[in-house]
């Protein structure tokens, strides 16, 4: 077996992969410019909004997958960082009376990161179902705080009237420009995670998932490494939260609630944990069922539930995993 | 190099270690033998910091390291081959070794995987008899090959002290001979602690032998002294050799 693997010519260098990169680049360009080239469509504005929300949740799901799929830490409290990022960006804009993207976006990411460091310090000591329960409990604390701290967050009324950002004179207040900001953020997140999964750091995360005991015996401080991944995932969830606040111009305690955590969790599972495309596909499937299908058929939430059950029972590896398996089988 | 004083450990009502005292000099090759359940693996688990003792102290190179965490002890040069393999099953043999080779460089590296890494890993794989298996996932290797990989991973951290827990367990006679030879060929500056049931391997390899029985040291001496010890023959050697 090893002999055969060794003999198979390695597809390396730029040339054989160049068509792939060109296609990926064109796809990225098409994604970012979607509102402009779809302008003549009857439903262009609606489609732009749906796509924007898919991409916001895709960032959230990608960040959660770093924990679930790579480190093997299934979190049911990831919305805490999404909510923290959303509130922090909104509150920074309000209190500092600024729309500057380079103030409000870092505020969202920073607060989410610090919160993740604080929660992670305790959470990464646990694993499996205990990690799940611990993250859930911490997120519920964040939710309760957001729900009750009316002076800061708007409490049960939510935080309305979030201002859309601007950067060096470019305003992102129009739907098209805001969409571009979200799409670029999504691509940047996907690129960063793609690099990470191919770096020594990313391999370390997978190795901890596979055998933490061996990693400790090799001299890796696995607790610190898991904490770093938890903070990184929190930072990216905070980015998604800030983008959500700009998009909806509204933040509610539910953004940090169990419903949002479960949505992200389901997106990762449906799309395929441990893959990069999976969470994005999962975000698309879930949002399309929730939003688009909802206007054609009743009980879209029930449909979503059924889809989820089918995936858990029949396709553990999610859409992307199942597609890969089918592709490998087709090639022999 | 390793200095263990009056080590105790119990699991609920079971006493696994009952006052073990043992000193291993730098560069010494020490075999630890005794029947199943004698406490050999428990002793290793305490040495690596994976288990806390209920009493006693462990010194490593003169320093009291009792209660230190496993990764800290590993960074001080302690490596271990487990009785039951602890590998990264879906990763290739090469990646298994590379993770050990680069442990000192640290995990926070976000660039590409260094190109020279594969060659260093393959050299080590070749040394343990796994030439050509670099691209094979650990889970696809045979039992004997997995033992060899387990040894390669332990060696890859360039340890000062190496703990081997039944290195030849489950191996064919040919594989046993080969791995015993490999262990014998390791640098003399390396301090070795070997738990092993194959007495040919033990008597060939060991400078000194410690015999554990029911959590106690019942004999400690040169191979010749231990072979002549009546108590040892009664509780252990007699049975092993009769088998
Ligand atoms: N984690 C554990 N929990 C409970 N009992 C254990 C545990 N580890 C070892 N023991 C018990 O301690 C004793 C010594 O076991 P061990 O150190 O594995 O022996 P050896 O390696 O010499 O065969 C045995 O009676 C075993 O059942
Ligand atoms: Mg044992």
Coordinates of C-alpha atoms in Angstrom, one line a residue, chain A residues 5-282:
Chain A
X5 CA 1.2 5.7 -2.4
X6 CA 4.9 6.5 -2.8
X7 CA 4.9 5.8 -6.5
X8 CA 1.9 7.9 -7.3
X9 CA 3.1 11.1 -8.9
X10 CA 2.6 14.1 -6.6
X11 CA 0.6 16.8 -8.1
X12 CA 2.8 19.7 -7.0
X13 CA 4.0 23.0 -8.3
X14 CA 1.9 25.8 -9.7
X15 CA 1.1 24.5 -13.2
X16 CA -1.2 21.5 -12.6
X17 CA -3.1 23.4 -9.9
X18 CA -3.3 26.7 -11.8
X19 CA -6.7 26.0 -13.4
X20 CA -8.0 25.3 -9.9
X21 CA -6.7 28.6 -8.6
X22 CA -8.0 30.5 -11.5
X23 CA -11.5 29.0 -11.1
X24 CA -11.4 29.7 -7.4
X25 CA -10.3 33.3 -8.0
X26 CA -13.1 33.9 -10.5
X27 CA -15.6 32.3 -8.2
X28 CA -14.4 34.6 -5.4
X29 CA -14.7 37.6 -7.7
X30 CA -18.2 36.6 -8.7
X31 CA -19.2 36.2 -5.1
X32 CA -17.9 39.6 -4.0
X33 CA -19.5 41.4 -7.0
X34 CA -22.8 39.6 -6.8
X35 CA -25.1 42.6 -6.1
X36 CA -23.7 44.4 -9.1
X37 CA -23.9 41.8 -11.8
X38 CA -27.3 40.6 -10.5
X39 CA -28.7 44.1 -10.5
X40 CA -31.2 43.5 -13.3
X41 CA -32.7 40.5 -11.7
X42 CA -36.1 41.1 -10.3
X43 CA -35.1 39.6 -6.9
X44 CA -31.5 40.9 -6.8
X45 CA -31.9 42.9 -3.6
X46 CA -33.6 40.0 -1.8
X47 CA -31.0 37.5 -3.0
X48 CA -28.2 39.9 -1.9
X49 CA -29.7 40.0 1.6
X50 CA -30.0 36.2 1.8
X51 CA -26.5 35.7 0.5
X52 CA -25.2 38.3 2.9
X53 CA -26.8 36.5 5.9
X54 CA -25.5 33.1 4.6
X55 CA -22.0 34.5 4.5
X56 CA -22.2 36.0 8.0
X57 CA -23.3 32.6 9.4
X58 CA -20.7 30.8 7.2
X59 CA -18.0 32.8 9.1
X60 CA -19.6 31.8 12.4
X61 CA -19.9 28.1 11.3
X62 CA -16.3 28.1 10.0
X63 CA -15.0 29.4 13.3
X64 CA -17.0 26.8 15.2
X65 CA -15.7 24.1 12.9
X66 CA -12.2 25.0 13.9
X67 CA -13.2 23.7 17.4
X68 CA -15.6 20.9 16.5
X69 CA -13.9 19.5 13.4
X70 CA -10.2 20.2 14.0
X71 CA -9.6 20.2 17.7
X72 CA -12.6 17.9 18.4
X73 CA -14.2 20.2 20.9
X74 CA -18.0 20.4 20.3
X75 CA -19.2 23.7 21.6
X76 CA -22.8 24.5 22.3
X77 CA -22.0 28.0 23.4
X78 CA -20.4 29.6 20.4
X79 CA -23.1 32.2 20.1
X80 CA -21.7 33.9 23.2
X81 CA -18.8 35.2 21.1
X82 CA -21.0 36.1 18.1
X83 CA -23.3 38.1 20.5
X84 CA -20.3 39.7 22.2
X85 CA -18.9 40.8 18.9
X86 CA -22.2 42.2 17.8
X87 CA -22.8 44.1 21.0
X88 CA -19.3 45.4 21.2
X89 CA -19.3 46.7 17.7
X90 CA -22.7 48.4 18.2
X91 CA -21.9 49.8 21.6
X92 CA -18.4 51.1 20.5
X93 CA -20.1 52.9 17.6
X94 CA -22.7 54.4 19.9
X95 CA -20.5 55.4 22.8
X96 CA -17.6 56.6 20.8
X97 CA -19.9 58.2 18.3
X98 CA -18.1 56.8 15.4
X99 CA -18.8 54.8 12.3
X100 CA -15.2 54.0 11.6
X101 CA -14.8 50.4 10.6
X102 CA -11.3 50.3 12.1
X103 CA -12.7 51.1 15.5
X104 CA -16.0 49.2 15.7
X105 CA -14.8 46.0 14.0
X106 CA -11.7 45.5 16.1
X107 CA -13.8 46.3 19.2
X108 CA -16.2 43.4 18.3
X109 CA -13.3 41.0 17.6
X110 CA -11.3 42.1 20.7
X111 CA -14.2 41.8 23.1
X112 CA -15.2 38.4 21.7
X113 CA -11.5 37.2 21.9
X114 CA -11.2 38.3 25.6
X115 CA -14.5 36.6 26.5
X116 CA -13.3 33.5 24.7
X117 CA -10.0 33.5 26.6
X118 CA -11.9 33.9 29.9
X119 CA -14.4 31.1 29.2
X120 CA -11.9 28.9 27.5
X121 CA -9.6 29.0 30.5
X122 CA -12.2 26.8 32.2
X123 CA -13.9 25.1 29.3
X124 CA -10.8 23.5 27.7
X125 CA -10.1 21.6 30.9
X126 CA -13.1 19.5 29.9
X127 CA -13.8 17.4 26.8
X128 CA -16.6 15.7 25.1
X129 CA -20.0 16.0 26.6
X130 CA -18.6 18.0 29.6
X131 CA -17.1 20.5 27.3
X132 CA -20.4 20.8 25.5
X133 CA -22.3 21.4 28.8
X134 CA -19.7 23.8 30.1
X135 CA -19.8 26.0 27.0
X136 CA -23.6 25.9 27.0
X137 CA -23.6 27.1 30.7
X138 CA -21.2 29.9 30.1
X139 CA -23.1 31.1 27.0
X140 CA -26.3 31.1 29.0
X141 CA -24.6 33.4 31.5
X142 CA -23.6 35.7 28.7
X143 CA -27.2 35.6 27.3
X144 CA -28.7 36.4 30.7
X145 CA -26.3 39.3 31.2
X146 CA -27.2 40.7 27.7
X147 CA -30.9 40.2 28.5
X148 CA -30.8 42.0 31.8
X149 CA -28.1 44.7 31.4
X150 CA -30.6 47.1 29.9
X151 CA -28.4 50.2 30.3
X152 CA -25.7 48.7 28.2
X153 CA -27.3 46.3 25.8
X154 CA -30.9 47.5 25.6
X155 CA -31.9 44.4 27.4
X156 CA -35.1 42.7 26.2
X157 CA -35.7 45.4 23.7
X158 CA -32.5 44.7 21.9
X159 CA -30.0 47.2 20.6
X160 CA -31.6 49.0 17.7
X161 CA -30.2 51.5 15.2
X162 CA -26.7 50.1 14.9
X163 CA -24.8 52.4 12.5
X164 CA -23.3 50.9 9.4
X165 CA -19.5 51.4 9.1
X166 CA -17.4 53.5 6.9
X167 CA -13.7 53.2 6.1
X168 CA -11.5 56.1 4.9
X169 CA -14.5 57.8 3.2
X170 CA -16.0 54.6 1.8
X171 CA -19.4 54.2 3.3
X172 CA -20.9 50.7 3.8
X173 CA -24.3 52.0 4.5
X174 CA -25.9 50.9 1.2
X175 CA -26.9 47.3 0.9
X176 CA -24.5 46.6 -2.0
X177 CA -21.4 48.0 -0.3
X178 CA -22.2 46.3 3.0
X179 CA -22.6 43.0 1.1
X180 CA -19.1 43.5 -0.3
X181 CA -17.7 44.0 3.2
X182 CA -19.3 40.8 4.4
X183 CA -18.2 38.8 1.3
X184 CA -14.6 40.0 1.6
X185 CA -14.6 39.2 5.3
X186 CA -15.9 35.7 4.5
X187 CA -13.2 35.1 1.9
X188 CA -10.5 36.4 4.3
X189 CA -11.7 34.1 7.1
X190 CA -11.8 31.1 4.7
X191 CA -8.3 32.0 3.5
X192 CA -6.9 32.3 7.1
X193 CA -8.5 29.0 8.1
X194 CA -7.2 27.3 4.9
X195 CA -3.7 28.4 5.7
X196 CA -4.0 27.3 9.3
X197 CA -5.3 23.9 8.5
X198 CA -2.2 23.4 6.3
X199 CA 0.3 24.8 8.9
X200 CA 2.2 23.0 11.7
X201 CA -0.3 24.7 14.1
X202 CA -3.3 23.2 12.3
X203 CA -1.7 19.7 12.3
X204 CA -1.1 20.1 16.0
X205 CA -4.8 20.7 16.5
X206 CA -5.8 17.6 14.6
X207 CA -3.2 15.6 16.5
X208 CA -4.7 16.7 19.8
X209 CA -8.1 15.6 18.6
X210 CA -6.7 12.2 17.6
X211 CA -4.6 11.6 20.7
X212 CA -4.1 14.2 23.4
X213 CA -2.3 11.9 25.7
X214 CA 0.4 11.3 23.2
X215 CA 0.7 15.0 22.5
X216 CA 1.3 15.7 26.2
X217 CA 3.9 12.9 26.3
X218 CA 5.7 14.6 23.4
X219 CA 5.9 17.9 25.3
X220 CA 3.0 19.8 23.9
X221 CA 1.1 22.0 26.4
X222 CA -2.2 20.8 25.0
X223 CA -4.3 22.9 27.3
X224 CA -2.7 26.1 26.1
X225 CA -3.0 25.0 22.5
X226 CA -6.7 24.3 22.9
X227 CA -7.1 27.6 24.6
X228 CA -5.4 29.4 21.7
X229 CA -7.8 27.7 19.2
X230 CA -10.8 28.5 21.4
X231 CA -9.7 32.2 21.4
X232 CA -9.1 32.2 17.7
X233 CA -12.5 30.7 17.1
X234 CA -14.0 33.3 19.4
X235 CA -12.3 36.1 17.6
X236 CA -13.8 34.9 14.2
X237 CA -17.2 34.4 15.8
X238 CA -16.9 38.0 17.1
X239 CA -16.1 39.2 13.5
X240 CA -19.3 37.4 12.3
X241 CA -21.2 39.1 15.1
X242 CA -20.0 42.5 14.3
X243 CA -21.0 41.9 10.6
X244 CA -24.4 40.7 11.7
X245 CA -24.9 43.9 13.8
X246 CA -24.0 46.1 10.7
X247 CA -26.2 44.0 8.5
X248 CA -29.4 43.9 10.6
X249 CA -28.7 47.2 12.3
X250 CA -29.9 45.4 15.4
X251 CA -28.5 43.2 18.1
X252 CA -30.6 41.1 20.5
X253 CA -29.8 38.9 23.3
X254 CA -30.8 36.0 21.1
X255 CA -27.7 36.5 19.1
X256 CA -25.8 35.2 22.1
X257 CA -28.5 32.6 22.9
X258 CA -28.8 28.9 22.7
X259 CA -30.8 29.1 19.4
X260 CA -27.9 30.8 17.6
X261 CA -25.4 28.3 19.1
X262 CA -27.5 25.4 17.9
X263 CA -28.0 26.9 14.5
X264 CA -24.2 27.2 14.1
X265 CA -23.7 23.6 15.4
X266 CA -26.3 22.3 12.9
X267 CA -24.7 24.1 10.1
X268 CA -21.3 22.5 10.8
X269 CA -22.9 19.0 11.1
X270 CA -25.0 19.3 8.0
X271 CA -22.1 20.7 5.9
X272 CA -19.4 18.4 7.3
X273 CA -17.2 18.9 10.4
X274 CA -13.5 19.0 9.8
X275 CA -13.7 20.4 6.3
X276 CA -13.5 24.1 5.1
X277 CA -16.3 24.0 2.6
X278 CA -18.6 22.1 4.9
X279 CA -19.6 24.9 7.3
X280 CA -20.3 27.3 4.4
X281 CA -22.4 24.7 2.6
X282 CA -24.2 24.0 5.9

